[in-house]
Amino acid sequence: MASTKIGSFPHGAFIRLLPIVPCVPIVLCVALGCERDAAPEAAAQSAEAPALRGYVMARWHDEIPHEDPGECPDGLNTTEVEYFPEQWKAYMAERQRVREAEGRFIRWDHPLLPPDACQDPLAQPDPGYLTLDGPAKVAGLDLDGIASTSRGQGEGEGDVEAGANACAHDDFTSPTGEPGIDNQAWRLMGCVRGYRPNDLMDRLHQANTMIKEGGYAILMEISGMDDPRDDDAVEVQLLSAAAPVTLDAVGEPMEQVSFTAHADPTYHSAWARGRIEGGILTTDPVDLRLKIKQQTQDNAVYLRDARIRAEVDADGRIEGIVGGYWDSENFWSMMNDHTIGGTPQGRNAAFNRGFMCAGLHHAIPRVADGHPDPETGRCTSISTALHFEARPAFVIRPQLAAVDRAGE
Amino acid sequence: MRGANRACAERSVPSRGRSGADLREARSSPSLVVAAFGVFAIFAPLLTGCGAGDAPGVAGGPVAMRRLTESQYRAAIADVFGPEIEIAGRFEPDGRRDGLIAVSSAFVTVTPSGFEQYEGMAREVARQAVSEPLRDRWISCQPSDPAAKDDGCSEALLRRIGPRLLRRPLEAADIAPRVAAAGRAATELSDFHAGVELIVSSLLVAPDFLFRIEALEDDAPPGEPLRLTGASLASRLSYLIWNAGPDDALLARVAADELSDPEALAQEVDRMLASPRFEAGVRALFDDLFQFDAFDELGKDPIRYPMYSAKVAADAREQTLRTVVDHLVEQDGDYRALFTTRRTFMTRTLGPVYALPVRTETGWEAVELPASGPRAGLLGHASFNMLNAHPGRSSPTLRGLFLRESLLCQSVPPAPADVDFGLFNADDDPKLRTARDRLEVHATHATCRNCHKLTDPIGLGLEQFDGLGRARTAENGAPIDPSGDLDGRVFEDAASLGEALAESPLVPACLVENAYRYAVGRVATLDERPLLRHLERRFEAEGHRIAPLMRAIALSPAFQTATPASGEGQERS
Amino acid sequence: MTHRITRRRLLERSLRGVVAGAGLSVGLPYLEIFLNANGDALAATGAPLPRRFGTWFYGCGMNPHRWNPSEEGAGFALTPELMPIEKVRPHVSVLSGFSVLLAGETNHVHRTGVIGTLTGGAPTTTTENDGPTVDVLISDAIGGTTRFRSLEMAAHGLPKDSFSRRSESAINPAEPTALSLYLRVFGPGFTDPNAGEFTPDPRVLLRKSVLSLVAEDRARVEKQLGQADRARLDEYFTALRQLERQLELQLSAPPPLEACRVPEQPGEIPISQDVDHVVRNHEAMARVLALALACDQTRVFNVVFSAGASGLHTAGSPDTHHTLTHEEAKDPALGYQPKATQFVMRSMEAWASFVEILASVREGDGTLLDQTVVLCHSETSDANSHSVSGLPIMLAGTAGGRIRNGIHVRGAGETTARVGLTLQQVMGLPVAKWGFKANETSRPISEILV
């Protein structure tokens, strides 16, 4: 049985993606980004306003609400355990039996269970999927510049015709009352148990577990920031780091640490044009691929047209939101591509979080709101928002990093 | 010649630093002082000069019996059995006297629990040393039967390692009982190497391994100073220059009784100074002088100093030692310039404390501290500033005390027993925001002022660095004023305090005094004072470089001779 | 060689030493004879009581905000999930906030936490350990003189769930029931330790002969010295003599083990992961183990109460502790998963009863627990997110007066390898640093050391 891929984007070299990056001319990377890569050191050592300022993300996680998450009048999504109770009961008994007799775990793609939809999403019929519908508050950015409503619900002022880049969707209101928030990822996951307040994902975020346990480390560099309150032309780059953050004596990510950026430039964004007005940094959109390696996952998150809105504080820390469009295919992969020792674990991860892979697969195109396919007109990305907190650090370009030069 | 001698002898012993009262208490009885003067009188006519040329021919003070420090113990094992041997155990505290562990080592003893540790470590080292393949490093003979004893092979390997561990040629009494006991063990356990283990253990718990026992030749003509035995002199040399025991070449000189020949001695000293091991010797001297052993017990309040970790502390210590060794040995530089140089070394662990980027992912890289920054010279290093501070804040008093005692060789009296700590409500007072404000009580209260005027004004010069050694310009929102004066020399900040130290004639003189203490394991006697003056001049004349200073100490007559203290009953065999 | 010295002759020589030593000791105050340098209490006959080490594992951690005490030191208040240890509180120290530092290694869920704590670092693969577990290191050092180098038991009945291993191919299997443990220790192979023949350890004889070699050289060394240094050397030889006396004690027959008796044979308890069965099986096992220790059959033990990713369940329920931690919704009013947390409470109760049982056996002037230290640990803190930060760790027993009980120490995110290092040092292993990669440490937890 063949699986259906949602969207199809090239996964090759970073440069191949550039033609589809809006607002960032190729010449920018060539002229500025690559040249800067060559010698950031001398500047960073100077005590004057440095040409380049580096940061490490002390926090970086989905914007999901701790409270007032919005209503799920039909309840939460079910898992396979409830949907196929007989098969799962038999499977769990067998799992326990083998474990006791042989001290090992049987696979999740086991004949006693229905086919594993996390590996092959069309192997099961669509069981349906509950999205978070109706008005709700969630943080994020207004990515498409309009307050949209979905086609047919009609009471909003904007709709699908208004945004050339938008498939039909409802916008949210931010916790501070700002309308037009594009965050379809929350609409998709808002009625999943593991994403509810104080449940799995929220707890991971509150405890900052993924960064502290080294699941990912993300760097940022800002070029040309003369005044952290007001500067009409800065440039910003986001990069994966080669090694995890360093924790201090109270367990918090440490400032002023030197990080080597990831050796693969796929995980360095292009330099985004930005500006600071009254201490608020905003940037133009760029594409973003960042390495994620945590627990059962070794993957990279792919956001398209990602942009920053954040506040620069007096200590040089920057806190705010990265909003962008999460590539649908990548979203699916991030939800399901889990393995332990080569054995697929997506099914395990799905019931830990509280959804069914088959349902999620069919729900993704229903909520997608970005990057319509020119031929089919179907959207291929999902608006989302990430919360981040950046602290001063040093970004070392991999070609300049030295392993054990020993100072001799 | 005579004139120069007289000038040298007539130079008064300055009041700076310690005098007769600082002599080792155990040996500072009035009779010793008398005896010391007596010897001086006898040898005065033999003095051969005191300019930048020959050292004055004064006799050295009393010999010492020094317990190996932890690092010396480790070096001995690594030298003989290889660096792979793991030494795990608890060493007894080394203590510190007259500013140095090297002096304290001549006072410390071995307690029952300390001996248990030595015995356990000895067995563990022996077990590793005879295991495959480490044994091949040092066991050159093959036993005729590995399951039986082989006295010939046992004796051969004992003769190989014994002199290295005991730092002297072996005597018959060292050999026969050990070979016999090894034979019994091999037979009992049907294992030749069990006997070898026994030999190794027996050397490693022996008093003449654990202690460096200095002995004197007994054949001096009447009126001549007593010379150290060749083996004792060799140990003095190798611990001064390498902080390790004599190597085979040096022991060969001892066996051939060649060290009494001045030319042969000079050749050996030059060979040792040219050896790569000289770095370890210089490192050990400064680790001791800077009291860096205190790093082993350092702790910081994690809330106030979240960047602190044991690794940060270890790297801070290493940074300073690396800078010292690089400057004094690699670059053969002027000691005084250590207080102004911006060249140092950095790791990724240490980088955050300095807020500097570090390219090297693991290990060290050389860096030049930013000229616009507050740091220059050793005093700007995190090491001193975190060590001479409290767990939760900086301490101008501790920093000033360190500068006075360790870098200037000035003594600061201890705080009076009846000090009124009620004068300090400073921490709770929101008006007193900087350390300078809070220490005002020291400056205004007569009982405090006498001593704190020595420490606080210069310590306040380092207030640009917090209790971890991170740079700052303000404390509790109030700007920090790091200016002051060092005995009349005005400075504006930490960097210019470093310049003031680099200009001070006391700084090189103090290193000479400490290096001599370090070399002989005690403070200089009154007799040896002219030698110190001489060494100071030599140090200056040779550009304040460390190798010539070590050479001058090693070749001075006082280093090679000793005064038997009266009433001490030095027995001569 | 005609004068080959046989074991008998060596022994005779040592016995003469014992007699001589005994003669010398007449008139010395009790303390000096019967306390060694570490202050071990000695039994009436003068030989040291055996010192012991154990681990006690349970699966799926706790809820950090309900388990971690907020005050440090002796006066800390018991938190909701620590309430079960109230009855043994003076015997237990709580170590919170110690973590397996991943530093780039993958968090192999339900494995990294337990193997990390026991081997001193985050495992780099899902299959192989990066070193032996701490109990193996300790039994290598102290387990050689007893009948069993170590004893493993699994109260949940699964023999393969043993974490004690030299490597993945050398796992020490666990006894699955109290009965099987009883039969292994007190079955046909058991001989009354108080009735056995004594054979002195030839290694101890060798140690003693090393000291004799040095002692005989005293005069030669001494004659070079002045009075002050001669006094220092006297102290050295006094220390040497004291160790010789300790070795002499080890060369004489050990004292009777007063607390040793054969326990009643436990009844059959069904092997099941029903938590009620596991609790009963565990308690019966603890009673057999306590007497196995009292009879000095082993000095190292490993108890698994429940596995990592714990399969404990309540009768009739399809949910296990593990699946509940992932699937049960958090009660918004309570702020935790009530059913999953019930298993945390049952685990804490079992731990407390284990400690209580060891403390109930009198030995010398104190109890069996006094000469023992037991490490209680789990593979996660918050099991729902598989966190290996701030793992729940407790120590019970003082290891012969070396460990401070009744206090809480906060680890502030430091490596759990500090715990393993501390335990090895307390058990007398000559280890200065332990752990690997980011978890390597040379700092024992000094707060709990006496």
PDB file of N, CA and C in Angstrom, chain B residues 2 39 41 60 103 161 186 267 273-274 300 312 354 422 439 453 512 536-537:
ATOM      1  N   ARG B   2      87.898  41.495  48.497  1.00  0.00           N
ATOM      2  CA  ARG B   2      87.603  41.764  49.911  1.00  0.00           C
ATOM      3  C   ARG B   2      86.576  42.882  50.066  1.00  0.00           C
ATOM      4  N   VAL B  39      78.607  30.284  62.737  1.00  0.00           N
ATOM      5  CA  VAL B  39      79.019  29.740  61.447  1.00  0.00           C
ATOM      6  C   VAL B  39      79.308  30.858  60.471  1.00  0.00           C
ATOM      7  N   ALA B  41      80.377  33.706  61.116  1.00  0.00           N
ATOM      8  CA  ALA B  41      81.677  34.291  61.439  1.00  0.00           C
ATOM      9  C   ALA B  41      82.810  33.442  60.874  1.00  0.00           C
ATOM     10  N   GLY B  60      74.338  26.927  54.077  1.00  0.00           N
ATOM     11  CA  GLY B  60      72.887  26.848  54.141  1.00  0.00           C
ATOM     12  C   GLY B  60      72.415  26.613  55.560  1.00  0.00           C
ATOM     13  N   VAL B 103      57.239  24.722  52.509  1.00  0.00           N
ATOM     14  CA  VAL B 103      57.771  24.861  53.863  1.00  0.00           C
ATOM     15  C   VAL B 103      56.992  23.960  54.823  1.00  0.00           C
ATOM     16  N   ILE B 161      63.958   0.033  39.780  1.00  0.00           N
ATOM     17  CA  ILE B 161      62.998   1.041  40.264  1.00  0.00           C
ATOM     18  C   ILE B 161      63.367   1.596  41.627  1.00  0.00           C
ATOM     19  N   ALA B 186      55.814 -15.147  46.014  1.00  0.00           N
ATOM     20  CA  ALA B 186      55.659 -15.807  44.712  1.00  0.00           C
ATOM     21  C   ALA B 186      55.399 -17.295  44.907  1.00  0.00           C
ATOM     22  N   GLN B 267      76.710  21.554  34.826  1.00  0.00           N
ATOM     23  CA  GLN B 267      76.215  20.865  33.621  1.00  0.00           C
ATOM     24  C   GLN B 267      74.848  20.236  33.877  1.00  0.00           C
ATOM     25  N   LEU B 273      67.455  22.471  33.422  1.00  0.00           N
ATOM     26  CA  LEU B 273      66.706  23.674  33.041  1.00  0.00           C
ATOM     27  C   LEU B 273      66.274  23.615  31.578  1.00  0.00           C
ATOM     28  N   ALA B 274      67.043  22.879  30.769  1.00  0.00           N
ATOM     29  CA  ALA B 274      66.701  22.787  29.351  1.00  0.00           C
ATOM     30  C   ALA B 274      65.666  21.689  29.092  1.00  0.00           C
ATOM     31  N   LYS B 300      31.216  28.401  45.500  1.00  0.00           N
ATOM     32  CA  LYS B 300      30.555  29.697  45.353  1.00  0.00           C
ATOM     33  C   LYS B 300      29.063  29.524  45.497  1.00  0.00           C
ATOM     34  N   VAL B 312      34.952  25.379  35.861  1.00  0.00           N
ATOM     35  CA  VAL B 312      35.366  26.772  35.687  1.00  0.00           C
ATOM     36  C   VAL B 312      36.552  27.071  36.612  1.00  0.00           C
ATOM     37  N   TYR B 354      34.883  35.530  31.175  1.00  0.00           N
ATOM     38  CA  TYR B 354      35.562  36.679  30.563  1.00  0.00           C
ATOM     39  C   TYR B 354      34.697  37.360  29.509  1.00  0.00           C
ATOM     40  N   GLY B 422      30.398  43.861  65.531  1.00  0.00           N
ATOM     41  CA  GLY B 422      29.195  44.683  65.561  1.00  0.00           C
ATOM     42  C   GLY B 422      29.332  45.943  64.724  1.00  0.00           C
ATOM     43  N   LEU B 439      33.608  49.164  53.519  1.00  0.00           N
ATOM     44  CA  LEU B 439      34.883  49.018  54.208  1.00  0.00           C
ATOM     45  C   LEU B 439      35.325  50.311  54.885  1.00  0.00           C
ATOM     46  N   LYS B 453      44.622  49.281  56.464  1.00  0.00           N
ATOM     47  CA  LYS B 453      45.187  50.273  55.551  1.00  0.00           C
ATOM     48  C   LYS B 453      46.222  49.610  54.638  1.00  0.00           C
ATOM     49  N   VAL B 512      62.264  36.110  44.649  1.00  0.00           N
ATOM     50  CA  VAL B 512      63.541  35.502  45.017  1.00  0.00           C
ATOM     51  C   VAL B 512      63.431  34.853  46.396  1.00  0.00           C
ATOM     52  N   GLU B 536      68.862  38.612  44.312  1.00  0.00           N
ATOM     53  CA  GLU B 536      68.033  39.697  43.772  1.00  0.00           C
ATOM     54  C   GLU B 536      68.775  40.442  42.672  1.00  0.00           C
ATOM     55  N   ARG B 537      70.043  40.721  42.950  1.00  0.00           N
ATOM     56  CA  ARG B 537      70.821  41.471  41.952  1.00  0.00           C
ATOM     57  C   ARG B 537      71.031  40.648  40.687  1.00  0.00           C
TER      58      ARG B 537
END
